[in-house]
Coordinates of C-alpha atoms (C1' of nucleotides) in Angstrom, one line a residue:
Chain A
X1 CA 19.8 50.9 -5.0
X2 CA 18.7 50.1 -2.1
X3 CA 20.4 48.6 1.0
X4 CA 19.5 45.2 -0.5
X5 CA 21.1 45.9 -3.7
X6 CA 24.7 47.9 -2.3
X7 CA 26.7 44.9 -1.4
X8 CA 26.9 42.7 -4.7
X9 CA 30.4 41.9 -3.9
X10 CA 31.5 38.5 -4.3
X11 CA 30.1 35.8 -1.4
X12 CA 33.0 36.0 1.1
X13 CA 34.4 32.4 0.9
X14 CA 35.9 31.9 4.5
X15 CA 35.0 31.9 6.8
X16 CA 36.9 34.5 8.4
X17 CA 35.8 36.9 5.5
X18 CA 32.3 36.0 6.1
X19 CA 32.9 37.4 9.4
X20 CA 34.0 40.9 8.4
X21 CA 31.3 41.2 5.6
X22 CA 28.7 40.4 8.7
X23 CA 30.3 43.1 10.7
X24 CA 31.0 45.3 7.9
X25 CA 26.9 45.7 6.3
X26 CA 24.7 45.0 9.5
X27 CA 25.4 48.1 11.0
X28 CA 23.0 49.6 8.0
X29 CA 20.1 47.4 8.1
X30 CA 16.5 47.1 8.2
X31 CA 15.0 44.9 11.0
X32 CA 14.3 42.5 10.1
X33 CA 17.5 41.6 8.2
X34 CA 19.4 43.5 11.4
X35 CA 17.8 40.2 12.9
X36 CA 19.3 37.7 11.1
X37 CA 22.5 38.6 11.2
X38 CA 22.5 39.2 15.1
X39 CA 21.6 35.6 15.4
X40 CA 23.6 34.3 12.8
X41 CA 26.7 35.9 14.6
X42 CA 25.5 34.8 16.9
X43 CA 25.2 30.7 16.2
X44 CA 28.1 30.7 13.4
X45 CA 29.0 27.5 14.4
X46 CA 25.4 26.1 14.3
X47 CA 24.9 26.8 10.0
X48 CA 26.8 24.0 8.9
X49 CA 23.5 21.9 10.8
X50 CA 20.7 23.9 10.6
X51 CA 17.1 24.3 8.5
X52 CA 16.5 27.4 7.1
X53 CA 13.7 27.4 8.4
X54 CA 15.4 26.2 12.2
X55 CA 18.1 29.6 11.5
X56 CA 15.0 31.9 10.8
X57 CA 12.9 30.5 14.1
X58 CA 15.9 31.5 16.2
X59 CA 15.8 34.2 14.2
X60 CA 12.3 35.2 14.5
X61 CA 12.0 35.7 11.4
X62 CA 10.7 33.9 8.7
X63 CA 12.2 32.3 6.0
X64 CA 11.8 35.0 3.2
X65 CA 14.1 37.4 5.3
X66 CA 16.3 34.3 6.0
X67 CA 16.9 34.2 2.4
X68 CA 16.9 37.6 1.4
X69 CA 19.7 37.9 4.0
X70 CA 21.9 35.6 2.2
X71 CA 21.9 37.2 -0.9
X72 CA 23.0 39.8 0.5
X73 CA 26.1 38.4 1.4
X74 CA 26.6 37.5 -1.7
X75 CA 25.5 34.0 -2.3
X76 CA 22.3 32.0 -4.6
X77 CA 21.0 31.1 -1.5
X78 CA 21.0 29.8 2.0
X79 CA 22.5 26.5 0.2
X80 CA 25.0 28.1 -1.1
X81 CA 26.2 29.9 1.8
X82 CA 25.8 26.2 3.9
X83 CA 28.5 24.8 2.0
X84 CA 30.9 27.2 2.9
X85 CA 30.7 25.5 6.5
X86 CA 29.6 22.0 5.4
X87 CA 33.1 21.9 4.2
X88 CA 35.0 24.0 7.2
X89 CA 33.1 21.4 9.3
X90 CA 36.3 19.6 10.7
X91 CA 36.2 19.9 14.4
X92 CA 35.0 16.9 15.7
X93 CA 32.7 17.1 18.4
X94 CA 34.2 20.0 20.5
X95 CA 32.7 18.7 23.7
X96 CA 33.1 20.8 26.7
X97 CA 36.5 18.8 28.4
X98 CA 38.1 18.3 25.4
X99 CA 38.0 22.1 24.5
X100 CA 38.8 23.1 27.7
X101 CA 41.8 21.0 28.0
X102 CA 43.0 22.0 24.8
X103 CA 42.2 25.3 25.7
X104 CA 44.3 24.5 28.6
X105 CA 47.1 22.5 26.6
X106 CA 47.7 25.4 24.7
X107 CA 51.9 25.6 26.4
X108 CA 51.3 27.5 30.6
X109 CA 51.6 31.1 29.8
X110 CA 49.0 31.2 26.4
X111 CA 46.9 33.2 26.5
X112 CA 44.5 30.6 26.1
X113 CA 46.4 28.0 28.7
X114 CA 44.6 31.1 31.3
X115 CA 41.7 31.7 29.8
X116 CA 40.7 27.9 30.4
X117 CA 42.1 27.8 33.9
X118 CA 39.9 30.9 34.5
X119 CA 36.7 29.1 33.0
X120 CA 37.8 26.6 34.9
X121 CA 38.3 28.7 38.5
X122 CA 35.2 29.6 38.0
X123 CA 33.6 26.6 36.9
X124 CA 34.0 24.7 39.9
X125 CA 33.5 27.7 42.7
X126 CA 29.9 27.8 41.1
X127 CA 29.6 24.2 41.8
X128 CA 30.6 24.9 45.2
X129 CA 28.0 27.5 45.8
X130 CA 25.1 24.9 44.3
X131 CA 26.2 23.1 47.5
X132 CA 26.9 25.6 50.2
X133 CA 24.8 28.2 49.8
X134 CA 22.9 28.4 53.1
X135 CA 18.7 29.2 52.2
X136 CA 17.6 30.3 55.0
X137 CA 20.7 33.2 55.1
X138 CA 19.8 34.0 52.1
X139 CA 15.6 34.4 52.6
X140 CA 16.4 36.4 55.8
X141 CA 18.5 38.5 53.4
X142 CA 16.0 39.1 51.2
X143 CA 13.3 40.2 54.1
X144 CA 15.6 42.2 55.7
X145 CA 16.9 45.0 52.6
X146 CA 13.1 44.6 50.5
X147 CA 12.1 46.3 54.1
X148 CA 14.2 49.3 53.5
X149 CA 14.4 52.1 51.9
X150 CA 17.7 52.6 50.7
X151 CA 20.1 50.4 50.2
X152 CA 22.9 51.3 49.8
X153 CA 25.8 49.2 48.8
X154 CA 29.5 48.9 49.5
X155 CA 32.1 46.8 48.7
X156 CA 35.3 48.4 47.6
X157 CA 39.2 46.9 45.5
X158 CA 38.1 43.7 43.8
X159 CA 34.7 43.7 45.9
X160 CA 33.8 46.9 43.8
X161 CA 32.8 45.2 40.8
X162 CA 30.4 43.6 42.6
X163 CA 28.8 46.2 44.4
X164 CA 28.8 48.1 41.1
X165 CA 26.5 45.4 39.3
X166 CA 24.6 45.0 42.1
X167 CA 24.1 48.7 42.5
X168 CA 24.2 48.5 38.6
X169 CA 20.6 46.0 39.1
X170 CA 18.8 47.6 41.6
X171 CA 18.5 50.5 39.2
X172 CA 17.3 48.7 36.0
X173 CA 14.4 47.4 38.6
X174 CA 13.5 50.5 40.0
X175 CA 14.8 49.2 43.3
X176 CA 16.7 52.8 45.1
X177 CA 20.1 52.2 46.0
X178 CA 23.1 54.0 46.7
X179 CA 26.7 53.3 45.4
X180 CA 29.5 54.1 47.9
X181 CA 32.4 54.7 46.5
X182 CA 35.4 54.8 47.9
X183 CA 36.7 58.2 46.2
X184 CA 38.1 60.7 47.7
X185 CA 37.5 59.2 51.6
X186 CA 34.3 60.5 52.1
X187 CA 32.8 57.7 53.5
X188 CA 29.6 59.3 53.2
X189 CA 28.1 57.8 56.2
X190 CA 25.7 60.8 57.2
X191 CA 23.8 59.5 53.7
X192 CA 22.5 56.2 55.9
X193 CA 19.2 57.3 57.1
X194 CA 16.4 55.6 59.7
X195 CA 14.8 52.5 57.8
X196 CA 17.6 52.0 55.6
X197 CA 19.6 49.2 55.1
X198 CA 23.9 48.8 54.0
X199 CA 24.4 45.6 51.3
X200 CA 28.1 45.2 52.4
X201 CA 30.5 43.1 50.1
X202 CA 34.4 42.3 51.4
X203 CA 37.1 39.5 50.8
X204 CA 40.1 39.1 52.7
X205 CA 41.6 40.7 52.9
X206 CA 38.9 43.2 54.5
X207 CA 38.6 46.8 53.4
X208 CA 38.9 48.8 56.1
X209 CA 35.9 51.2 54.5
X210 CA 33.5 48.9 54.7
X211 CA 33.8 47.2 57.8
X212 CA 32.9 50.5 59.3
X213 CA 30.5 51.6 57.8
X214 CA 29.2 48.6 58.1
X215 CA 29.7 48.4 62.0
X216 CA 28.7 52.6 62.1
X217 CA 25.2 51.0 60.2
X218 CA 25.0 48.6 62.6
X219 CA 25.8 50.6 65.3
X220 CA 22.5 53.4 64.3
X221 CA 20.1 50.0 64.3
X222 CA 20.2 49.6 60.8
X223 CA 20.6 46.0 59.3
X224 CA 23.5 45.4 58.0
X225 CA 23.8 42.5 55.0
X226 CA 26.9 40.9 54.8
X227 CA 28.5 39.7 51.3
X228 CA 31.7 37.9 52.3
X229 CA 34.3 35.2 52.5
X230 CA 34.5 33.0 55.0
X231 CA 31.8 33.5 58.6
X232 CA 34.5 34.5 60.2
X233 CA 34.8 37.5 58.0
X234 CA 34.8 40.3 60.2
X235 CA 32.2 41.7 58.7
X236 CA 30.4 38.6 60.5
X237 CA 29.9 40.6 64.3
X238 CA 28.5 43.5 62.1
X239 CA 26.1 41.4 60.3
X240 CA 22.1 40.2 60.2
X241 CA 22.4 38.4 57.7
X242 CA 25.7 36.2 56.4
X243 CA 25.9 35.0 52.5
X244 CA 29.3 33.3 52.2
X245 CA 30.8 33.0 48.8
X246 CA 33.7 29.5 48.5
X247 CA 35.5 31.8 45.5
X248 CA 38.2 29.5 43.2
X249 CA 41.3 31.4 43.8
X250 CA 43.7 31.5 40.4
X251 CA 47.2 33.2 41.2
X252 CA 46.5 35.6 43.3
X253 CA 42.7 36.7 41.3
X254 CA 39.1 35.3 42.4
X255 CA 36.9 34.8 39.0
X256 CA 33.9 36.2 41.2
X257 CA 31.0 33.8 39.0
X258 CA 29.5 33.0 42.0
X259 CA 30.6 36.4 43.8
X260 CA 27.9 37.4 40.8
X261 CA 25.7 34.6 41.1
X262 CA 24.5 35.0 44.3
X263 CA 24.8 39.0 44.2
X264 CA 22.3 39.1 41.5
X265 CA 20.0 36.8 42.1
X266 CA 19.7 38.5 45.6
X267 CA 19.0 42.0 44.1
X268 CA 16.5 40.1 41.6
X269 CA 14.4 38.4 44.8
X270 CA 14.8 41.9 46.2
X271 CA 13.6 43.5 42.7
X272 CA 10.4 40.9 42.8
X273 CA 8.9 41.1 46.3
X274 CA 8.6 45.4 45.8
X275 CA 7.8 44.9 42.5
Chain B
X1 CA 16.0 -15.0 10.7
X2 CA 18.7 -12.8 8.6
X3 CA 21.1 -10.7 9.9
X4 CA 19.1 -7.6 8.8
X5 CA 16.6 -8.3 11.2
X6 CA 19.0 -9.6 13.8
X7 CA 19.7 -6.5 15.9
X8 CA 16.4 -4.9 16.3
X9 CA 17.1 -3.3 20.3
X10 CA 16.8 0.1 21.1
X11 CA 18.7 3.4 18.8
X12 CA 21.7 4.2 20.2
X13 CA 21.1 7.5 21.8
X14 CA 24.4 7.9 22.2
X15 CA 27.7 8.4 20.0
X16 CA 29.0 6.2 22.5
X17 CA 26.6 4.4 21.9
X18 CA 26.9 4.4 18.4
X19 CA 30.9 3.8 17.9
X20 CA 29.8 0.5 20.5
X21 CA 26.9 -0.5 18.7
X22 CA 28.7 -0.3 14.9
X23 CA 31.9 -2.2 16.3
X24 CA 29.3 -5.0 17.7
X25 CA 27.3 -5.8 14.9
X26 CA 30.1 -4.7 12.0
X27 CA 31.7 -8.2 11.7
X28 CA 29.0 -10.4 11.0
X29 CA 28.0 -8.6 8.0
X30 CA 27.4 -9.0 3.9
X31 CA 29.2 -7.0 1.7
X32 CA 27.3 -3.9 0.9
X33 CA 26.3 -3.2 5.0
X34 CA 30.0 -4.0 5.4
X35 CA 30.8 -0.9 3.5
X36 CA 28.4 1.0 4.5
X37 CA 29.1 0.0 8.2
X38 CA 33.0 0.8 6.8
X39 CA 33.0 4.0 5.9
X40 CA 30.9 5.5 8.7
X41 CA 32.8 4.4 10.3
X42 CA 35.4 6.4 9.0
X43 CA 33.4 9.5 8.9
X44 CA 31.9 9.8 12.3
X45 CA 32.3 13.0 12.5
X46 CA 30.5 13.9 8.4
X47 CA 27.1 12.8 8.8
X48 CA 25.8 15.9 10.8
X49 CA 26.5 17.5 7.0
X50 CA 26.4 15.2 4.5
X51 CA 23.3 13.7 2.5
X52 CA 22.5 10.2 2.2
X53 CA 23.9 10.1 -1.7
X54 CA 26.5 11.7 0.0
X55 CA 27.4 9.1 1.8
X56 CA 27.1 6.4 -0.3
X57 CA 28.7 7.4 -3.1
X58 CA 32.0 7.6 -0.4
X59 CA 31.4 3.8 0.8
X60 CA 30.7 3.2 -3.0
X61 CA 27.2 1.5 -2.6
X62 CA 23.6 2.7 -3.9
X63 CA 21.5 5.4 -1.4
X64 CA 19.1 2.1 -0.6
X65 CA 21.8 0.0 0.8
X66 CA 22.5 3.2 3.1
X67 CA 19.0 3.4 4.4
X68 CA 19.3 -0.4 5.4
X69 CA 22.1 0.0 7.6
X70 CA 20.5 3.4 8.9
X71 CA 17.7 1.0 10.0
X72 CA 20.2 -2.8 10.7
X73 CA 21.7 -0.3 13.4
X74 CA 18.2 -0.1 15.3
X75 CA 17.0 3.8 13.7
X76 CA 13.1 5.0 11.6
X77 CA 16.1 6.4 8.5
X78 CA 18.9 8.4 8.1
X79 CA 17.2 11.3 9.3
X80 CA 16.9 10.4 12.3
X81 CA 20.6 8.7 12.4
X82 CA 22.1 12.5 11.9
X83 CA 19.8 14.2 14.1
X84 CA 21.6 12.1 16.6
X85 CA 25.0 14.1 15.2
X86 CA 23.3 17.4 14.4
X87 CA 22.5 17.9 18.0
X88 CA 25.1 16.5 20.0
X89 CA 27.5 19.1 18.2
X90 CA 26.1 21.7 20.2
X91 CA 25.2 20.2 23.9
X92 CA 23.2 21.9 25.9
X93 CA 22.5 24.7 24.3
X94 CA 18.7 22.2 23.7
X95 CA 17.6 23.1 26.7
X96 CA 18.7 26.8 27.2
X97 CA 16.3 28.1 26.2
X98 CA 13.6 26.2 28.6
X99 CA 15.9 27.0 31.3
X100 CA 15.4 31.2 30.0
X101 CA 12.2 31.1 30.0
X102 CA 11.5 29.9 33.5
X103 CA 14.6 32.4 34.8
X104 CA 11.6 35.1 33.7
X105 CA 8.9 33.0 34.1
X106 CA 10.2 31.9 38.0
X107 CA 10.4 36.6 39.4
X108 CA 7.6 33.9 41.7
X109 CA 10.0 31.1 42.6
X110 CA 12.2 31.2 45.9
X111 CA 15.5 32.8 46.3
X112 CA 17.2 29.5 46.5
X113 CA 15.1 29.0 43.0
X114 CA 16.6 32.7 41.0
X115 CA 20.1 31.8 42.9
X116 CA 20.5 28.0 41.1
X117 CA 18.1 29.2 38.2
X118 CA 21.4 32.4 37.4
X119 CA 23.9 29.0 38.6
X120 CA 22.9 27.8 35.6
X121 CA 23.2 29.7 33.5
X122 CA 27.0 30.9 34.7
X123 CA 28.0 27.3 34.0
X124 CA 26.2 27.3 30.7
X125 CA 27.8 30.3 29.9
X126 CA 31.3 29.9 31.1
X127 CA 31.0 25.7 29.0
X128 CA 30.3 28.3 26.4
X129 CA 33.3 30.5 26.0
X130 CA 35.3 27.7 26.1
X131 CA 34.3 26.7 23.3
X132 CA 33.2 29.3 21.2
X133 CA 36.8 30.8 22.5
X134 CA 38.4 32.5 19.0
X135 CA 42.6 32.0 20.2
X136 CA 44.1 33.8 17.6
X137 CA 42.1 36.4 19.0
X138 CA 42.5 36.8 22.1
X139 CA 46.6 36.1 21.2
X140 CA 46.1 39.2 19.1
X141 CA 44.6 41.7 21.5
X142 CA 47.2 40.6 24.7
X143 CA 49.9 41.3 21.7
X144 CA 48.0 44.9 20.8
X145 CA 47.9 45.5 25.0
X146 CA 51.3 44.2 25.5
X147 CA 52.4 46.7 23.0
X148 CA 50.7 49.8 24.4
X149 CA 51.7 52.8 26.8
X150 CA 49.1 53.5 28.7
X151 CA 45.4 51.0 28.3
X152 CA 42.1 52.2 28.7
X153 CA 39.6 51.0 29.8
X154 CA 36.4 51.6 29.2
X155 CA 32.8 49.8 30.1
X156 CA 29.8 51.5 30.8
X157 CA 26.0 50.8 33.0
X158 CA 25.7 46.4 32.8
X159 CA 29.3 46.2 31.9
X160 CA 30.7 48.4 34.3
X161 CA 32.0 46.0 36.9
X162 CA 33.6 44.1 33.9
X163 CA 35.3 47.7 33.0
X164 CA 36.3 47.9 37.6
X165 CA 37.3 44.8 37.5
X166 CA 39.9 44.5 35.1
X167 CA 41.3 48.1 36.1
X168 CA 42.0 46.6 39.6
X169 CA 44.0 43.7 37.9
X170 CA 46.1 46.0 35.9
X171 CA 47.0 47.8 39.0
X172 CA 47.5 44.5 40.6
X173 CA 50.0 43.9 37.9
X174 CA 51.7 47.3 38.0
X175 CA 50.2 47.6 34.2
X176 CA 49.9 51.4 33.5
X177 CA 45.5 52.0 32.8
X178 CA 42.7 54.1 32.6
X179 CA 39.4 53.4 34.2
X180 CA 37.0 55.2 32.3
X181 CA 33.4 57.0 34.2
X182 CA 31.5 58.6 32.3
X183 CA 30.7 60.2 34.9
X184 CA 29.5 64.4 34.3
X185 CA 29.3 63.4 30.9
X186 CA 33.1 64.0 30.4
X187 CA 35.2 61.6 27.5
X188 CA 39.1 62.4 28.8
X189 CA 39.7 61.9 25.4
X190 CA 42.7 63.7 25.7
X191 CA 44.5 61.8 27.5
X192 CA 44.4 59.2 24.9
X193 CA 48.0 59.6 23.7
X194 CA 50.0 58.1 20.9
X195 CA 51.1 54.6 22.0
X196 CA 48.1 53.8 24.0
X197 CA 44.6 51.9 22.8
X198 CA 42.0 51.1 24.0
X199 CA 39.7 48.2 25.9
X200 CA 35.9 49.2 25.2
X201 CA 33.5 46.4 26.5
X202 CA 29.9 46.7 26.0
X203 CA 27.5 44.9 25.5
X204 CA 23.6 45.2 23.4
X205 CA 22.0 48.2 23.7
X206 CA 25.6 49.8 22.9
X207 CA 26.3 52.5 24.8
X208 CA 27.2 55.5 22.8
X209 CA 30.5 57.1 24.7
X210 CA 31.9 53.7 24.7
X211 CA 31.8 53.9 21.1
X212 CA 32.3 57.4 20.3
X213 CA 35.8 56.6 21.8
X214 CA 36.6 53.8 20.3
X215 CA 36.3 55.4 17.0
X216 CA 37.8 58.6 18.1
X217 CA 41.0 56.3 19.4
X218 CA 40.6 54.8 16.3
X219 CA 40.8 57.7 14.4
X220 CA 43.9 58.5 15.7
X221 CA 45.4 55.9 15.2
X222 CA 45.5 54.2 19.0
X223 CA 44.9 50.4 18.6
X224 CA 41.7 49.3 19.8
X225 CA 40.3 45.8 21.6
X226 CA 36.4 45.1 22.3
X227 CA 34.7 42.6 24.6
X228 CA 31.4 41.9 23.3
X229 CA 28.7 39.8 22.4
X230 CA 28.6 39.1 19.4
X231 CA 30.9 40.3 16.5
X232 CA 27.7 42.4 14.2
X233 CA 28.0 44.6 17.3
X234 CA 29.2 47.8 16.4
X235 CA 32.1 48.4 18.0
X236 CA 33.7 45.9 15.6
X237 CA 34.2 48.0 12.3
X238 CA 36.5 50.4 14.9
X239 CA 38.1 47.8 16.5
X240 CA 42.2 46.0 15.6
X241 CA 40.7 42.7 18.2
X242 CA 37.2 41.7 18.7
X243 CA 36.8 39.2 21.3
X244 CA 33.4 37.9 22.1
X245 CA 31.4 36.4 24.5
X246 CA 28.8 34.3 24.5
X247 CA 26.6 35.0 27.5
X248 CA 22.8 34.9 26.8
X249 CA 21.4 37.8 29.1
X250 CA 18.2 38.1 30.6
X251 CA 16.8 41.8 30.3
X252 CA 18.9 44.0 32.9
X253 CA 20.6 39.8 34.0
X254 CA 23.8 38.7 33.6
X255 CA 26.1 36.8 35.2
X256 CA 29.0 38.1 33.7
X257 CA 31.0 34.7 34.4
X258 CA 32.2 34.3 31.3
X259 CA 33.0 37.7 30.3
X260 CA 35.0 38.1 33.6
X261 CA 36.2 34.6 33.4
X262 CA 37.8 36.4 29.5
X263 CA 38.1 39.7 30.5
X264 CA 40.9 38.3 33.8
X265 CA 42.6 35.5 31.2
X266 CA 43.6 38.5 29.3
X267 CA 44.6 40.9 31.7
X268 CA 47.0 38.4 33.1
X269 CA 48.0 36.9 30.5
X270 CA 48.8 40.8 29.7
X271 CA 50.6 41.3 32.8
X272 CA 52.9 38.7 31.8
X273 CA 53.8 39.3 28.9
X274 CA 54.6 43.1 30.6
X275 CA 56.3 41.6 33.6
Chain C
dG1 C1' 22.8 -28.4 -9.7
dT2 C1' 18.4 -26.7 -7.8
dA3 C1' 16.0 -24.5 -4.2
dA4 C1' 14.8 -21.1 -0.9
dA5 C1' 16.7 -17.4 1.4
dA6 C1' 19.3 -13.5 1.5
dA7 C1' 21.3 -8.8 -0.4
dT8 C1' 20.7 -5.3 -3.5
dG9 C1' 20.3 -2.1 -7.1
dG10 C1' 17.6 1.0 -9.5
dA11 C1' 13.8 3.0 -10.4
dA12 C1' 9.3 5.6 -8.6
dT13 C1' 7.3 7.6 -4.1
dA14 C1' 7.0 10.4 -0.2
dA15 C1' 8.7 14.0 2.6
dA16 C1' 11.7 17.8 3.3
dT17 C1' 13.3 22.0 1.9
dA18 C1' 15.5 25.7 -0.5
dT19 C1' 13.5 29.5 -3.0
dT20 C1' 10.6 32.4 -5.6
dC21 C1' 7.4 36.1 -5.5
dC22 C1' 3.7 38.7 -4.9
dA23 C1' 0.5 41.8 -2.8
dA24 C1' 0.3 43.9 2.0
dA25 C1' 2.4 47.1 5.3
dA26 C1' 5.8 50.4 6.8
dC27 C1' 8.8 53.8 5.7
dG28 C1' 10.7 58.7 3.8
dC29 C1' 10.2 62.6 1.6
dT30 C1' 7.9 66.8 -0.4
Chain D
dA1 C1' -2.2 63.7 3.9
dG2 C1' 0.0 61.6 -0.4
dC3 C1' 3.0 59.2 -3.4
dG4 C1' 7.0 56.7 -4.7
dT5 C1' 9.8 53.5 -2.5
dT6 C1' 12.2 50.0 0.8
dT7 C1' 10.8 46.2 3.7
dT8 C1' 8.3 42.5 5.0
dG9 C1' 5.3 38.1 5.2
dG10 C1' 3.3 34.2 3.2
dA11 C1' 1.9 31.2 0.3
dA12 C1' 3.1 29.1 -4.4
dT13 C1' 6.7 26.3 -6.0
dA14 C1' 10.8 24.3 -7.0
dT15 C1' 14.4 21.4 -6.4
dT16 C1' 16.8 18.3 -3.2
dT17 C1' 17.0 15.0 -0.5
dA18 C1' 15.1 10.9 1.8
dT19 C1' 12.8 6.4 1.5
dT20 C1' 10.0 2.8 -0.5
dC21 C1' 9.3 -1.6 -3.4
dC22 C1' 9.9 -4.8 -5.7
dA23 C1' 12.5 -7.3 -9.6
dT24 C1' 17.5 -9.1 -10.5
dT25 C1' 21.0 -12.1 -8.1
dT26 C1' 23.8 -14.2 -5.5
dT27 C1' 24.8 -16.8 -1.5
dT28 C1' 24.2 -20.7 0.9
dA29 C1' 22.5 -25.7 2.3
dC30 C1' 22.1 -29.5 0.5

DNA sequence: GTAAAAATGGAATAAATATTCCAAAACGCT
DNA sequence: AGCGTTTTGGAATATTTATTCCATTTTTAC
């Protein structure tokens, strides 16, 4: 009895069943077959129009591994499995804009409609960022942060996710960084040492703690990089480099797509200069 | 000069062009070829998943007639024509891997170039989300979370920014929610009470703490909603609703645009159901 | 009605694709 | 480390599918 023949039940006859089976078995699969499961799962909508060789290449396994995988799922082979997806292949061409329209048309207030709105908001933000990005400011920000000993990242409330992600990326790239959280009303201001730099993130309504930390750092002669929403932000006068992000709000909530894109680009650039 | 070689222009390169060409030529075609044109026109969305023999049978002509028809349209044969429809099914993906490669190689690029790549990655992720979003799963997730007393949000490492943002949004909407952080190896598992629900977020490589919390909740009969990268995720079997996000990650660098869009949509939908 | 041109069907062939099989490698167990 | 078991890669084969070719039929023009 092996992992391969432990599941010789009937083959899934619907796509829903297929998904379930996939999720159920992929747990205890050996390496190559696991790759098949993952790639298939991630490209379920391409099975109908792909060949064994194409899918195998995508999963980075030999074709025979993919054949085995189909058989573990209960099919006689790839063709039988593919038939399920070819028969079910009804949707015309879900090109992005029509599908997005569908998501929105689901009636206002439904989750799908909301999702459509947020996707669109994110897309618009990214496009606006592409147009408005200030290369000089970005380059300067990279210079300042690359030269620093430790980078102090601060962002609270809605800027906190961005700060947290920056801290994560810096950590992964082995860049010394410290995430300042507002917990317990401690501002950890003593952690700022000569040679360090501050990366402050805040959006309207601006968080006082963030501004205070930036000003404090500035007063001690440390460089401050600001990631904010407009150049008239209170952070502007306390910063040596100011990066602005045009984020589109939908309702009361901001998508953060553009902010994160800019943040990662900044972090990776700093990481590669240092590395 | 015959009807067959009267139109040896370049083959249509887009589906739009294809439709136009079809309409333009079908007028003056002999009987069998006319049948081909009619059947193709009526089944344009099945070209990608059909064989010559199948389409020919549908049009009630021999395969050779259909081959001729493809050639009249300007293609070298059926396969070339079919390729148009197979590729068109997932536009944007062809050059996706090239972009990914650029991003990996681009460590030497300028910060602005990096920013451009991340913007593009975010944009593609959002488009993919628009195409692949599972409306049923989303609706179910909203139901489960709306009915809960307290929503426990957990996401660590790179999923932490998403969890943090969800916690922020829930808080703003006055939805009782608790953000579980892994700090101090405390898992706060005792905080799970009957009537609560868990919203777990994790991406490969999956964080054990997150999975453990989800399993624990499930074992106690609490509903679990998963936000993850593929349905083969280890979270899948511990979840009552599973939302997947097509976000490609480059080592430590994941754009999160699509993930955040989905997360906010979920949170806002839950908030509005609760009133 | 006849001859030339066009269109057609089906059999033959070529190409692509799926599938099997087995030797070699990796793994797990004592 | 040594042995039996599981997993793997790739070459060999089988099958399906696309494509060409040409003899035959149909159409057209006079």
